[in-house]
Every structure is written in structure tokens, then in C-alpha cells.
């Protein structure tokens, strides 16, 4: 077992903080890999070599001298029945002899923690590499088979893909490498996960509930004042189809970021979200200009709030007016103003459809133009009432 020098330095430093003696950590060949006496690092120590070879503590004193050794004790560190290192304390035998079991156990605990952390890290790297292969347009089947076997991941089962993105990260540390906490990874042993500071990709078993898993992640994020949204694909039994499912999940996420009406969107639930992103941008602009010709942003926003309230209550004038805190006659006047400004009457079913599409395309164009554009559903009623008051005075 190779022990990283930085880990070795941490171990000797932690033990010295407790024992107040010079501490040495050796490899199994008797060479000092870390020491609180830096002048000894790299030197050979015969007592440590014998401790590793014989699986027993070796004492060094005036009567028992070893090449390269100072007085003290040297005890083997055993992990899973194998000597992986030797830990030593420098000092007179009578003063340090009682520390043998203490330093051995402390070292074993620290090494086990490092081994566990390394194993978790290696698994995360393997998962990230496997996911990158699975969603790539040009997959390497040999690498996929190897990584799937090492992770005990069933290539032939049904799977779906979920992708997520952070929308606010109030409490994420600046040095965070993943916005998903480590214990959340550990709670999903059957899910392939890769995540960085603001995005993630999960490959679930087809039978797993994407809603349940996303809810679990979202709950943990909210405890850190962090919010994220997610998009989910359909399912497939074919590894070769996973790149297509990844595109589905990305499309669902994209529309979720725009729409903001839910934390998770499934590809099966998209309607406008299936066609709007694929429309030519110039065609969108022409359509919006045809409906809102000559209207500025303030006027369009005011019309949208009226239209949204009218649509939300299925054309119910009274309830729509109440939601805007205005009189129903004022609501009627606002609808008439929309018809006069655009040439499309919200009360007419065909015209309603044109206006609905125009508003969606207008805000979608803004969303895709501005990196932090606010989609229509993000407006709250305080902003709504403020704009309505501006509308009434215009």
C-alpha cells in the first residue's frame, strides 16, 4: 500500500499533537516517509523494517540498537491483516513504551479514513467516466463494459437520465466541487451520479422514481438555502440509446429553467417545450413582431399580466380581476386594450391562441438572450400589482 506523503504528514502531526513526542511514519521497507523531525525523512531505519517483517513491536534502547534508529518504539500498522506501515515514537523506552497500542490504533484509524475517502473518490471518478461514456455520441463499448463491471452497474437493465442545474447557491462554499452533498451520494448506491459546482447528471434504474430522488436531493439543498431544477428523460433498455435520453433530459431541464413552474420536468410532460426550442430564432422574432409591433417592454409586460390572469381562470373575468386586485370593469378595459394594441382579442378563441404563443415566444427569446433573464412565471403578485397600477395610469 502506497501512503501519500501529505497523508503521512497529517498522521504524524495529529499524533504529535496528542503525545508531544517526535513521531515517525515508515513504509514497510524501513524508510521514513514522514516525520516531525524533517531531517530524518527518507532515511533508513532497521528497527522499523524488522517491525514490518516480524509483525511485532520493536523497542530501541541502549541495550538494543538498530541501524539508523534512535531510542523509542516502532509498531506495525495492520489493515485487513496486512502490515501497511510502521509508526514510531522517539524517546526513552520507559517514557514511550506505553504508547505502542495508542499510536498503532490512531494510525490505523487515520489510514482507514484515508482509504475510505480514497475509495469514495475513486468511485466518483469511475462514475463520472462511465456517465461521460454513456451519454457520448460516440461510445466506447470496451470502456463501458469495464467501468460498468467495476461499479457493478447493470448495462442491460432499464435506465433513465436526470440532469439538474443550480438556480441559487446561497450557502455553497467557494471551494465546493459538487453542489450535491457527499451523504446524498452515499444514500443512492444504485444511481450513477456525477456533479460539479452547479450541474449534475444522474442515471437511474428505470424502476426508480425520478420524483422521489429529486425530492430527496432538493430537500438537502434547501437546508443549505440552495435551489436547483431538474429534467428527466424517458426510459430505455439499450445503452446505445442513452445519448438520445441525455438530450431529452437536457431539453426538459432547459424548459424547466424557462418555465419555473416545477422543480422537475419530465420529457413526457412537455408540450410547447418540445417545439419552441427547435423553432428558428428568426421565425420567433417575426411572429412576436407581428403581434406586438410597436409595443415597448413595459406595455408587453402589462398586457402579459392581464392575459396571464385571464388565462389562469379560464376566462373568468371576476376571478381574474380579483387576483389582480382590480374591478372587473377595469379588467374588461385591459382586455380591450390588448385587442386594440395587438389586433388580437383575448376573448376570441383563435386570437387567444395567437396571443398565448406570442407571449411565450417573447419571453423565451428574452430567456435565451439574457443569461439571467426572468421567465414569466417568476413574477410575484407584488410586481404584478405594481405593473397594473402603471398600466391604469398609462
mmCIF file of C-alpha atoms in Angstrom:
data_model
loop_
_atom_site.group_PDB
_atom_site.id
_atom_site.type_symbol
_atom_site.label_atom_id
_atom_site.label_comp_id
_atom_site.label_asym_id
_atom_site.label_seq_id
_atom_site.Cartn_x
_atom_site.Cartn_y
_atom_site.Cartn_z
ATOM 1 C CA UNK A 1 0.000 0.000 0.000
ATOM 2 C CA UNK A 2 1.425 3.366 -1.036
ATOM 3 C CA UNK A 3 0.822 6.117 1.531
ATOM 4 C CA UNK A 4 0.617 9.628 0.154
ATOM 5 C CA UNK A 5 3.284 11.871 1.765
ATOM 6 C CA UNK A 6 0.672 14.515 2.583
ATOM 7 C CA UNK A 7 -1.473 11.919 4.361
ATOM 8 C CA UNK A 8 1.609 10.665 6.192
ATOM 9 C CA UNK A 9 2.463 14.207 7.301
ATOM 10 C CA UNK A 10 -1.076 14.703 8.585
ATOM 11 C CA UNK A 11 -0.905 11.467 10.582
ATOM 12 C CA UNK A 12 2.397 12.265 12.320
ATOM 13 C CA UNK A 13 1.251 15.811 13.039
ATOM 14 C CA UNK A 14 -2.036 14.633 14.577
ATOM 15 C CA UNK A 15 -0.303 12.042 16.760
ATOM 16 C CA UNK A 16 2.334 14.520 17.958
ATOM 17 C CA UNK A 17 -0.434 16.921 18.981
ATOM 18 C CA UNK A 18 -1.616 14.212 21.382
ATOM 19 C CA UNK A 19 1.654 12.635 22.598
ATOM 20 C CA UNK A 20 4.128 15.554 22.443
ATOM 21 C CA UNK A 21 6.933 13.273 21.221
ATOM 22 C CA UNK A 22 8.749 13.076 17.903
ATOM 23 C CA UNK A 23 6.754 10.809 15.561
ATOM 24 C CA UNK A 24 7.985 8.839 12.530
ATOM 25 C CA UNK A 25 5.953 7.005 9.899
ATOM 26 C CA UNK A 26 7.779 4.330 7.884
ATOM 27 C CA UNK A 27 6.991 2.307 4.812
ATOM 28 C CA UNK A 28 7.252 -1.475 5.070
ATOM 29 C CA UNK A 29 10.877 -1.359 3.880
ATOM 30 C CA UNK A 30 12.003 0.741 6.841
ATOM 31 C CA UNK A 31 12.263 4.127 5.126
ATOM 32 C CA UNK A 32 10.838 7.174 6.892
ATOM 33 C CA UNK A 33 8.120 8.706 4.694
ATOM 34 C CA UNK A 34 7.124 11.398 7.200
ATOM 35 C CA UNK A 35 8.485 12.656 10.499
ATOM 36 C CA UNK A 36 8.089 15.553 12.875
ATOM 37 C CA UNK A 37 11.893 15.708 12.568
ATOM 38 C CA UNK A 38 12.082 16.573 8.878
ATOM 39 C CA UNK A 39 15.830 15.870 8.749
ATOM 40 C CA UNK A 40 15.062 12.148 9.096
ATOM 41 C CA UNK A 41 12.613 11.868 6.182
ATOM 42 C CA UNK A 42 13.922 9.429 3.577
ATOM 43 C CA UNK A 43 16.437 7.744 5.883
ATOM 44 C CA UNK A 44 16.558 4.010 6.558
ATOM 45 C CA UNK A 45 15.532 2.586 9.950
ATOM 46 C CA UNK A 46 16.398 -1.080 10.612
ATOM 47 C CA UNK A 47 14.053 -1.413 13.611
ATOM 48 C CA UNK A 48 11.068 -0.315 11.509
ATOM 49 C CA UNK A 49 11.962 -2.798 8.785
ATOM 50 C CA UNK A 50 12.071 -5.625 11.343
ATOM 51 C CA UNK A 51 8.776 -4.496 12.891
ATOM 52 C CA UNK A 52 7.132 -4.746 9.463
ATOM 53 C CA UNK A 53 8.792 -8.069 8.637
ATOM 54 C CA UNK A 54 8.062 -9.765 12.006
ATOM 55 C CA UNK A 55 4.617 -8.194 12.616
ATOM 56 C CA UNK A 56 5.652 -7.097 16.131
ATOM 57 C CA UNK A 57 6.676 -4.026 18.071
ATOM 58 C CA UNK A 58 10.428 -3.387 18.169
ATOM 59 C CA UNK A 59 11.919 -1.454 21.085
ATOM 60 C CA UNK A 60 15.108 0.551 20.712
ATOM 61 C CA UNK A 61 17.154 1.399 23.823
ATOM 62 C CA UNK A 62 20.758 1.489 24.955
ATOM 63 C CA UNK A 63 20.877 -2.316 25.020
ATOM 64 C CA UNK A 64 19.009 -2.872 21.742
ATOM 65 C CA UNK A 65 20.413 -0.712 18.971
ATOM 66 C CA UNK A 66 19.484 -0.779 15.275
ATOM 67 C CA UNK A 67 20.981 0.907 12.259
ATOM 68 C CA UNK A 68 19.523 4.366 11.673
ATOM 69 C CA UNK A 69 17.354 4.140 14.784
ATOM 70 C CA UNK A 70 17.013 6.335 17.839
ATOM 71 C CA UNK A 71 15.675 5.158 21.186
ATOM 72 C CA UNK A 72 11.934 4.587 21.156
ATOM 73 C CA UNK A 73 9.293 2.135 19.963
ATOM 74 C CA UNK A 74 8.251 1.058 16.482
ATOM 75 C CA UNK A 75 4.989 -0.794 15.983
ATOM 76 C CA UNK A 76 3.464 -2.245 12.801
ATOM 77 C CA UNK A 77 0.226 -0.795 11.421
ATOM 78 C CA UNK A 78 -2.092 -3.541 10.185
ATOM 79 C CA UNK A 79 -5.019 -3.032 7.786
ATOM 80 C CA UNK A 80 -7.096 -6.090 6.824
ATOM 81 C CA UNK A 81 -4.408 -8.444 8.128
ATOM 82 C CA UNK A 82 -1.589 -6.809 6.165
ATOM 83 C CA UNK A 83 1.210 -4.606 7.505
ATOM 84 C CA UNK A 84 0.917 -1.365 5.551
ATOM 85 C CA UNK A 85 3.270 0.864 7.563
ATOM 86 C CA UNK A 86 5.199 1.214 10.813
ATOM 87 C CA UNK A 87 4.657 4.039 13.290
ATOM 88 C CA UNK A 88 7.384 5.049 15.736
ATOM 89 C CA UNK A 89 7.789 7.304 18.775
ATOM 90 C CA UNK A 90 11.208 8.683 19.688
ATOM 91 C CA UNK A 91 12.160 8.755 23.380
ATOM 92 C CA UNK A 92 13.452 6.734 26.276
ATOM 93 C CA UNK A 93 11.814 3.319 26.343
ATOM 94 C CA UNK A 94 10.359 3.801 29.831
ATOM 95 C CA UNK A 95 8.712 7.065 28.758
ATOM 96 C CA UNK A 96 7.188 5.886 25.466
ATOM 97 C CA UNK A 97 6.653 2.127 25.857
ATOM 98 C CA UNK A 98 3.032 2.550 26.970
ATOM 99 C CA UNK A 99 2.182 4.459 23.779
ATOM 100 C CA UNK A 100 2.557 1.437 21.484
ATOM 101 C CA UNK A 101 -1.104 0.441 21.209
ATOM 102 C CA UNK A 102 -2.259 4.059 21.229
ATOM 103 C CA UNK A 103 -0.174 5.164 18.264
ATOM 104 C CA UNK A 104 -0.928 1.974 16.336
ATOM 105 C CA UNK A 105 -4.687 2.377 16.761
ATOM 106 C CA UNK A 106 -4.582 6.087 15.956
ATOM 107 C CA UNK A 107 -2.604 5.421 12.796
ATOM 108 C CA UNK A 108 -4.894 2.595 11.719
ATOM 109 C CA UNK A 109 -7.959 4.802 12.229
ATOM 110 C CA UNK A 110 -6.448 7.672 10.239
ATOM 111 C CA UNK A 111 -5.324 5.352 7.450
ATOM 112 C CA UNK A 112 -8.714 3.649 7.272
ATOM 113 C CA UNK A 113 -10.386 7.036 6.967
ATOM 114 C CA UNK A 114 -7.993 7.889 4.156
ATOM 115 C CA UNK A 115 -8.632 4.540 2.450
ATOM 116 C CA UNK A 116 -12.402 5.089 2.671
ATOM 117 C CA UNK A 117 -12.123 8.624 1.334
ATOM 118 C CA UNK A 118 -9.865 7.424 -1.474
ATOM 119 C CA UNK A 119 -12.301 4.629 -2.331
ATOM 120 C CA UNK A 120 -15.195 7.116 -2.425
ATOM 121 C CA UNK A 121 -13.167 9.457 -4.595
ATOM 122 C CA UNK A 122 -12.161 6.667 -6.980
ATOM 123 C CA UNK A 123 -15.785 5.520 -7.234
ATOM 124 C CA UNK A 124 -16.896 9.063 -8.006
ATOM 125 C CA UNK A 125 -14.248 9.324 -10.733
ATOM 126 C CA UNK A 126 -15.285 5.963 -12.196
ATOM 127 C CA UNK A 127 -18.946 7.004 -12.167
ATOM 128 C CA UNK A 128 -18.115 10.293 -13.885
ATOM 129 C CA UNK A 129 -16.076 8.481 -16.546
ATOM 130 C CA UNK A 130 -18.837 5.924 -17.120
ATOM 131 C CA UNK A 131 -21.533 8.594 -17.397
ATOM 132 C CA UNK A 132 -19.409 10.565 -19.864
ATOM 133 C CA UNK A 133 -19.056 7.433 -21.991
ATOM 134 C CA UNK A 134 -22.757 6.547 -21.769
ATOM 135 C CA UNK A 135 -24.009 9.969 -22.881
ATOM 136 C CA UNK A 136 -21.348 10.490 -25.574
ATOM 137 C CA UNK A 137 -22.430 10.396 -29.201
ATOM 138 C CA UNK A 138 -19.509 8.056 -29.917
ATOM 139 C CA UNK A 139 -19.441 5.464 -27.139
ATOM 140 C CA UNK A 140 -16.503 3.157 -26.414
ATOM 141 C CA UNK A 141 -18.155 -0.181 -25.639
ATOM 142 C CA UNK A 142 -14.985 -1.707 -24.148
ATOM 143 C CA UNK A 143 -14.567 1.127 -21.645
ATOM 144 C CA UNK A 144 -18.276 0.992 -20.808
ATOM 145 C CA UNK A 145 -18.107 -2.748 -20.123
ATOM 146 C CA UNK A 146 -15.010 -2.350 -17.941
ATOM 147 C CA UNK A 147 -16.359 0.564 -15.872
ATOM 148 C CA UNK A 148 -19.818 -0.996 -15.546
ATOM 149 C CA UNK A 149 -18.251 -4.201 -14.199
ATOM 150 C CA UNK A 150 -16.017 -2.325 -11.735
ATOM 151 C CA UNK A 151 -19.045 -0.406 -10.416
ATOM 152 C CA UNK A 152 -21.368 -3.440 -10.519
ATOM 153 C CA UNK A 153 -23.731 -1.490 -12.801
ATOM 154 C CA UNK A 154 -26.196 -3.488 -14.890
ATOM 155 C CA UNK A 155 -25.829 -2.406 -18.527
ATOM 156 C CA UNK A 156 -28.858 -4.440 -19.600
ATOM 157 C CA UNK A 157 -31.395 -3.004 -17.141
ATOM 158 C CA UNK A 158 -33.845 -0.206 -17.918
ATOM 159 C CA UNK A 159 -32.487 3.284 -17.216
ATOM 160 C CA UNK A 160 -33.489 6.935 -17.328
ATOM 161 C CA UNK A 161 -31.380 10.087 -17.126
ATOM 162 C CA UNK A 162 -31.935 13.099 -14.879
ATOM 163 C CA UNK A 163 -29.922 16.302 -15.222
ATOM 164 C CA UNK A 164 -30.003 19.240 -12.827
ATOM 165 C CA UNK A 165 -28.708 22.761 -12.508
ATOM 166 C CA UNK A 166 -28.385 25.122 -9.561
ATOM 167 C CA UNK A 167 -30.519 28.263 -9.781
ATOM 168 C CA UNK A 168 -29.362 29.784 -6.481
ATOM 169 C CA UNK A 169 -26.461 28.751 -4.257
ATOM 170 C CA UNK A 170 -26.507 30.971 -1.204
ATOM 171 C CA UNK A 171 -24.506 28.640 1.043
ATOM 172 C CA UNK A 172 -22.295 26.618 -1.313
ATOM 173 C CA UNK A 173 -18.620 27.044 -0.261
ATOM 174 C CA UNK A 174 -16.344 28.688 -2.822
ATOM 175 C CA UNK A 175 -14.161 25.559 -2.939
ATOM 176 C CA UNK A 176 -17.068 23.125 -3.367
ATOM 177 C CA UNK A 177 -16.540 20.604 -6.164
ATOM 178 C CA UNK A 178 -20.150 19.380 -6.136
ATOM 179 C CA UNK A 179 -23.391 21.071 -5.166
ATOM 180 C CA UNK A 180 -24.778 17.680 -4.065
ATOM 181 C CA UNK A 181 -23.591 16.835 -0.511
ATOM 182 C CA UNK A 182 -21.483 13.681 -0.131
ATOM 183 C CA UNK A 183 -24.016 11.934 2.130
ATOM 184 C CA UNK A 184 -26.640 12.299 -0.598
ATOM 185 C CA UNK A 185 -24.340 10.410 -2.996
ATOM 186 C CA UNK A 186 -23.958 7.679 -0.379
ATOM 187 C CA UNK A 187 -27.727 7.355 0.025
ATOM 188 C CA UNK A 188 -28.146 6.455 -3.681
ATOM 189 C CA UNK A 189 -25.940 3.358 -4.145
ATOM 190 C CA UNK A 190 -27.761 2.166 -7.279
ATOM 191 C CA UNK A 191 -27.628 5.524 -9.058
ATOM 192 C CA UNK A 192 -24.748 6.705 -11.215
ATOM 193 C CA UNK A 193 -24.043 10.314 -10.265
ATOM 194 C CA UNK A 194 -21.641 12.975 -11.415
ATOM 195 C CA UNK A 195 -21.833 16.587 -10.284
ATOM 196 C CA UNK A 196 -19.780 19.743 -10.248
ATOM 197 C CA UNK A 197 -20.385 23.070 -8.546
ATOM 198 C CA UNK A 198 -23.584 23.886 -10.454
ATOM 199 C CA UNK A 199 -24.667 20.909 -12.615
ATOM 200 C CA UNK A 200 -25.310 17.208 -12.166
ATOM 201 C CA UNK A 201 -26.214 14.127 -14.189
ATOM 202 C CA UNK A 202 -27.824 11.002 -12.741
ATOM 203 C CA UNK A 203 -28.512 7.680 -14.432
ATOM 204 C CA UNK A 204 -31.306 5.866 -12.597
ATOM 205 C CA UNK A 205 -32.750 2.406 -12.872
ATOM 206 C CA UNK A 206 -35.914 2.637 -14.934
ATOM 207 C CA UNK A 207 -37.994 1.452 -11.971
ATOM 208 C CA UNK A 208 -36.625 4.153 -9.655
ATOM 209 C CA UNK A 209 -38.821 7.194 -9.140
ATOM 210 C CA UNK A 210 -37.137 10.291 -10.512
ATOM 211 C CA UNK A 211 -39.567 12.386 -8.472
ATOM 212 C CA UNK A 212 -38.549 10.723 -5.185
ATOM 213 C CA UNK A 213 -34.823 11.038 -5.860
ATOM 214 C CA UNK A 214 -35.074 14.660 -6.983
ATOM 215 C CA UNK A 215 -37.241 15.465 -3.965
ATOM 216 C CA UNK A 216 -34.573 13.958 -1.698
ATOM 217 C CA UNK A 217 -31.816 15.990 -3.344
ATOM 218 C CA UNK A 218 -33.893 19.182 -3.363
ATOM 219 C CA UNK A 219 -34.693 18.815 0.349
ATOM 220 C CA UNK A 220 -30.989 18.552 1.184
ATOM 221 C CA UNK A 221 -30.176 21.549 -0.990
ATOM 222 C CA UNK A 222 -32.904 23.670 0.572
ATOM 223 C CA UNK A 223 -31.373 23.050 4.001
ATOM 224 C CA UNK A 224 -28.340 24.949 2.620
ATOM 225 C CA UNK A 225 -30.509 27.676 1.066
ATOM 226 C CA UNK A 226 -29.711 26.270 -2.364
ATOM 227 C CA UNK A 227 -32.217 25.676 -5.142
ATOM 228 C CA UNK A 228 -31.934 23.573 -8.285
ATOM 229 C CA UNK A 229 -34.200 22.399 -11.087
ATOM 230 C CA UNK A 230 -34.114 19.098 -12.955
ATOM 231 C CA UNK A 231 -35.116 17.493 -16.237
ATOM 232 C CA UNK A 232 -35.873 13.786 -16.702
ATOM 233 C CA UNK A 233 -35.791 11.634 -19.828
ATOM 234 C CA UNK A 234 -37.837 8.618 -20.790
ATOM 235 C CA UNK A 235 -36.509 5.086 -20.222
ATOM 236 C CA UNK A 236 -34.548 2.625 -22.331
ATOM 237 C CA UNK A 237 -33.038 -0.852 -22.046
ATOM 238 C CA UNK A 238 -30.361 -0.007 -24.592
ATOM 239 C CA UNK A 239 -27.065 1.591 -23.617
ATOM 240 C CA UNK A 240 -26.796 2.830 -27.206
ATOM 241 C CA UNK A 241 -29.956 4.938 -26.691
ATOM 242 C CA UNK A 242 -28.631 6.772 -23.625
ATOM 243 C CA UNK A 243 -27.173 9.696 -25.641
ATOM 244 C CA UNK A 244 -30.687 10.313 -27.007
ATOM 245 C CA UNK A 245 -32.117 10.148 -23.472
ATOM 246 C CA UNK A 246 -29.482 12.626 -22.312
ATOM 247 C CA UNK A 247 -30.703 15.056 -24.971
ATOM 248 C CA UNK A 248 -34.270 14.511 -23.731
ATOM 249 C CA UNK A 249 -33.250 15.264 -20.148
ATOM 250 C CA UNK A 250 -31.364 18.395 -21.252
ATOM 251 C CA UNK A 251 -34.411 19.591 -23.182
ATOM 252 C CA UNK A 252 -36.670 19.010 -20.163
ATOM 253 C CA UNK A 253 -34.187 20.861 -17.935
ATOM 254 C CA UNK A 254 -33.955 23.743 -20.399
ATOM 255 C CA UNK A 255 -37.730 24.197 -20.401
ATOM 256 C CA UNK A 256 -37.857 23.821 -16.623
ATOM 257 C CA UNK A 257 -35.330 26.645 -16.268
ATOM 258 C CA UNK A 258 -37.512 28.812 -18.505
ATOM 259 C CA UNK A 259 -40.920 27.882 -17.169
ATOM 260 C CA UNK A 260 -40.064 27.737 -13.438
ATOM 261 C CA UNK A 261 -43.404 26.096 -12.643
ATOM 262 C CA UNK A 262 -41.847 22.955 -11.119
ATOM 263 C CA UNK A 263 -38.624 21.611 -9.633
ATOM 264 C CA UNK A 264 -38.635 18.632 -12.022
ATOM 265 C CA UNK A 265 -39.929 18.306 -15.558
ATOM 266 C CA UNK A 266 -40.290 15.006 -17.410
ATOM 267 C CA UNK A 267 -39.853 14.874 -21.159
ATOM 268 C CA UNK A 268 -43.307 13.255 -21.325
ATOM 269 C CA UNK A 269 -44.878 16.370 -19.771
ATOM 270 C CA UNK A 270 -43.552 18.879 -22.305
ATOM 271 C CA UNK A 271 -45.887 20.479 -24.833
ATOM 272 C CA UNK A 272 -44.635 23.869 -26.013
ATOM 273 C CA UNK A 273 -41.274 22.792 -24.621
ATOM 274 C CA UNK A 274 -40.965 20.219 -27.400
ATOM 275 C CA UNK A 275 -41.392 22.665 -30.270
ATOM 276 C CA UNK A 276 -40.338 26.146 -29.137
ATOM 277 C CA UNK A 277 -36.603 25.391 -28.619
ATOM 278 C CA UNK A 278 -36.412 23.853 -32.099
ATOM 279 C CA UNK A 279 -38.027 26.837 -33.843
ATOM 280 C CA UNK A 280 -35.765 29.072 -35.952
ATOM 281 C CA UNK A 281 -34.971 32.169 -33.923
ATOM 282 C CA UNK A 282 -35.747 34.485 -36.811
ATOM 283 C CA UNK A 283 -39.213 32.942 -37.169
ATOM 284 C CA UNK A 284 -39.876 33.567 -33.474
ATOM 285 C CA UNK A 285 -38.863 37.216 -33.829
ATOM 286 C CA UNK A 286 -41.099 37.671 -36.863
ATOM 287 C CA UNK A 287 -44.073 36.148 -35.055
ATOM 288 C CA UNK A 288 -43.547 38.307 -31.948
ATOM 289 C CA UNK A 289 -43.111 41.430 -34.067
ATOM 290 C CA UNK A 290 -46.291 40.604 -35.985
ATOM 291 C CA UNK A 291 -48.345 40.509 -32.758
ATOM 292 C CA UNK A 292 -46.601 43.142 -30.616
ATOM 293 C CA UNK A 293 -45.489 45.579 -33.333
ATOM 294 C CA UNK A 294 -44.623 48.977 -31.854
ATOM 295 C CA UNK A 295 -45.149 47.938 -28.208
ATOM 296 C CA UNK A 296 -42.355 48.508 -25.700
ATOM 297 C CA UNK A 297 -41.284 46.106 -22.952
ATOM 298 C CA UNK A 298 -43.370 47.803 -20.252
ATOM 299 C CA UNK A 299 -46.534 47.628 -22.340
ATOM 300 C CA UNK A 300 -45.988 43.986 -23.283
ATOM 301 C CA UNK A 301 -45.314 43.067 -19.634
ATOM 302 C CA UNK A 302 -48.507 44.803 -18.528
ATOM 303 C CA UNK A 303 -50.507 43.033 -21.227
ATOM 304 C CA UNK A 304 -48.959 39.731 -20.189
ATOM 305 C CA UNK A 305 -50.040 40.122 -16.576
ATOM 306 C CA UNK A 306 -53.599 40.799 -17.639
ATOM 307 C CA UNK A 307 -53.540 37.934 -20.125
ATOM 308 C CA UNK A 308 -51.973 35.538 -17.609
ATOM 309 C CA UNK A 309 -54.653 36.274 -15.014
ATOM 310 C CA UNK A 310 -57.395 35.882 -17.636
ATOM 311 C CA UNK A 311 -55.931 32.549 -18.801
ATOM 312 C CA UNK A 312 -55.345 31.263 -15.267
ATOM 313 C CA UNK A 313 -59.062 31.476 -14.512
ATOM 314 C CA UNK A 314 -60.197 30.130 -17.896
ATOM 315 C CA UNK A 315 -61.666 33.442 -18.998
ATOM 316 C CA UNK A 316 -63.419 34.149 -15.697
ATOM 317 C CA UNK A 317 -63.433 37.950 -15.594
ATOM 318 C CA UNK A 318 -64.467 38.344 -11.946
ATOM 319 C CA UNK A 319 -61.891 35.948 -10.501
ATOM 320 C CA UNK A 320 -59.149 37.236 -12.804
ATOM 321 C CA UNK A 321 -59.894 40.801 -11.690
ATOM 322 C CA UNK A 322 -59.817 39.751 -8.037
ATOM 323 C CA UNK A 323 -56.405 38.130 -8.494
ATOM 324 C CA UNK A 324 -55.111 41.474 -9.793
ATOM 325 C CA UNK A 325 -56.934 43.470 -7.090
ATOM 326 C CA UNK A 326 -58.844 45.478 -9.679
ATOM 327 C CA UNK A 327 -62.519 45.945 -10.548
ATOM 328 C CA UNK A 328 -63.998 43.611 -13.160
ATOM 329 C CA UNK A 329 -64.837 46.582 -15.392
ATOM 330 C CA UNK A 330 -61.166 47.591 -15.262
ATOM 331 C CA UNK A 331 -60.285 44.034 -16.240
ATOM 332 C CA UNK A 332 -62.612 44.312 -19.244
ATOM 333 C CA UNK A 333 -60.921 47.565 -20.214
ATOM 334 C CA UNK A 334 -57.484 45.927 -20.002
ATOM 335 C CA UNK A 335 -58.603 43.098 -22.292
ATOM 336 C CA UNK A 336 -59.970 45.654 -24.732
ATOM 337 C CA UNK A 337 -56.612 47.449 -24.641
ATOM 338 C CA UNK A 338 -54.799 44.218 -25.549
ATOM 339 C CA UNK A 339 -57.140 43.776 -28.522
ATOM 340 C CA UNK A 340 -56.641 47.374 -29.606
ATOM 341 C CA UNK A 341 -52.814 47.278 -29.277
ATOM 342 C CA UNK A 342 -52.277 43.902 -30.950
ATOM 343 C CA UNK A 343 -55.264 43.352 -33.188
ATOM 344 C CA UNK A 344 -55.968 40.082 -31.362
ATOM 345 C CA UNK A 345 -58.883 39.805 -28.928
ATOM 346 C CA UNK A 346 -58.176 37.534 -25.917
ATOM 347 C CA UNK A 347 -61.904 36.678 -25.747
ATOM 348 C CA UNK A 348 -61.764 35.106 -29.211
ATOM 349 C CA UNK A 349 -60.501 31.502 -29.063
ATOM 350 C CA UNK A 350 -58.351 31.753 -32.186
ATOM 351 C CA UNK A 351 -56.917 35.120 -31.171
ATOM 352 C CA UNK A 352 -56.301 33.789 -27.653
ATOM 353 C CA UNK A 353 -54.089 31.039 -29.101
ATOM 354 C CA UNK A 354 -52.102 33.559 -31.130
ATOM 355 C CA UNK A 355 -51.568 35.795 -28.093
ATOM 356 C CA UNK A 356 -50.630 32.835 -25.893
ATOM 357 C CA UNK A 357 -47.994 31.744 -28.393
ATOM 358 C CA UNK A 358 -46.693 35.280 -28.866
ATOM 359 C CA UNK A 359 -46.220 35.826 -25.131
ATOM 360 C CA UNK A 360 -44.399 32.507 -24.784
ATOM 361 C CA UNK A 361 -42.087 33.264 -27.686
ATOM 362 C CA UNK A 362 -41.432 36.808 -26.468
ATOM 363 C CA UNK A 363 -40.331 35.645 -23.030
ATOM 364 C CA UNK A 364 -38.457 32.666 -24.441
ATOM 365 C CA UNK A 365 -36.434 34.977 -26.676
ATOM 366 C CA UNK A 366 -35.590 37.099 -23.647
ATOM 367 C CA UNK A 367 -34.705 33.978 -21.641
ATOM 368 C CA UNK A 368 -32.291 32.682 -24.263
ATOM 369 C CA UNK A 369 -30.782 36.130 -24.885
ATOM 370 C CA UNK A 370 -30.097 37.142 -21.298
ATOM 371 C CA UNK A 371 -28.099 34.766 -19.107
ATOM 372 C CA UNK A 372 -30.163 35.788 -16.077
ATOM 373 C CA UNK A 373 -33.459 36.618 -17.759
ATOM 374 C CA UNK A 374 -36.506 36.272 -15.533
ATOM 375 C CA UNK A 375 -39.088 33.934 -17.078
ATOM 376 C CA UNK A 376 -42.742 34.962 -16.852
ATOM 377 C CA UNK A 377 -43.747 32.609 -14.042
ATOM 378 C CA UNK A 378 -41.127 34.160 -11.762
ATOM 379 C CA UNK A 379 -43.101 37.406 -11.344
ATOM 380 C CA UNK A 380 -44.827 37.631 -7.975
ATOM 381 C CA UNK A 381 -48.046 39.442 -7.125
ATOM 382 C CA UNK A 382 -46.225 42.441 -5.631
ATOM 383 C CA UNK A 383 -44.619 43.115 -9.015
ATOM 384 C CA UNK A 384 -47.923 42.281 -10.668
ATOM 385 C CA UNK A 385 -49.887 44.885 -8.702
ATOM 386 C CA UNK A 386 -47.174 47.486 -9.298
ATOM 387 C CA UNK A 387 -47.288 46.981 -13.049
ATOM 388 C CA UNK A 388 -51.090 47.023 -13.078
ATOM 389 C CA UNK A 389 -51.048 50.421 -11.370
ATOM 390 C CA UNK A 390 -48.647 51.673 -14.057
ATOM 391 C CA UNK A 391 -50.980 50.190 -16.675
ATOM 392 C CA UNK A 392 -54.017 52.020 -15.269
ATOM 393 C CA UNK A 393 -52.290 55.391 -15.372
ATOM 394 C CA UNK A 394 -50.969 54.974 -18.909
#
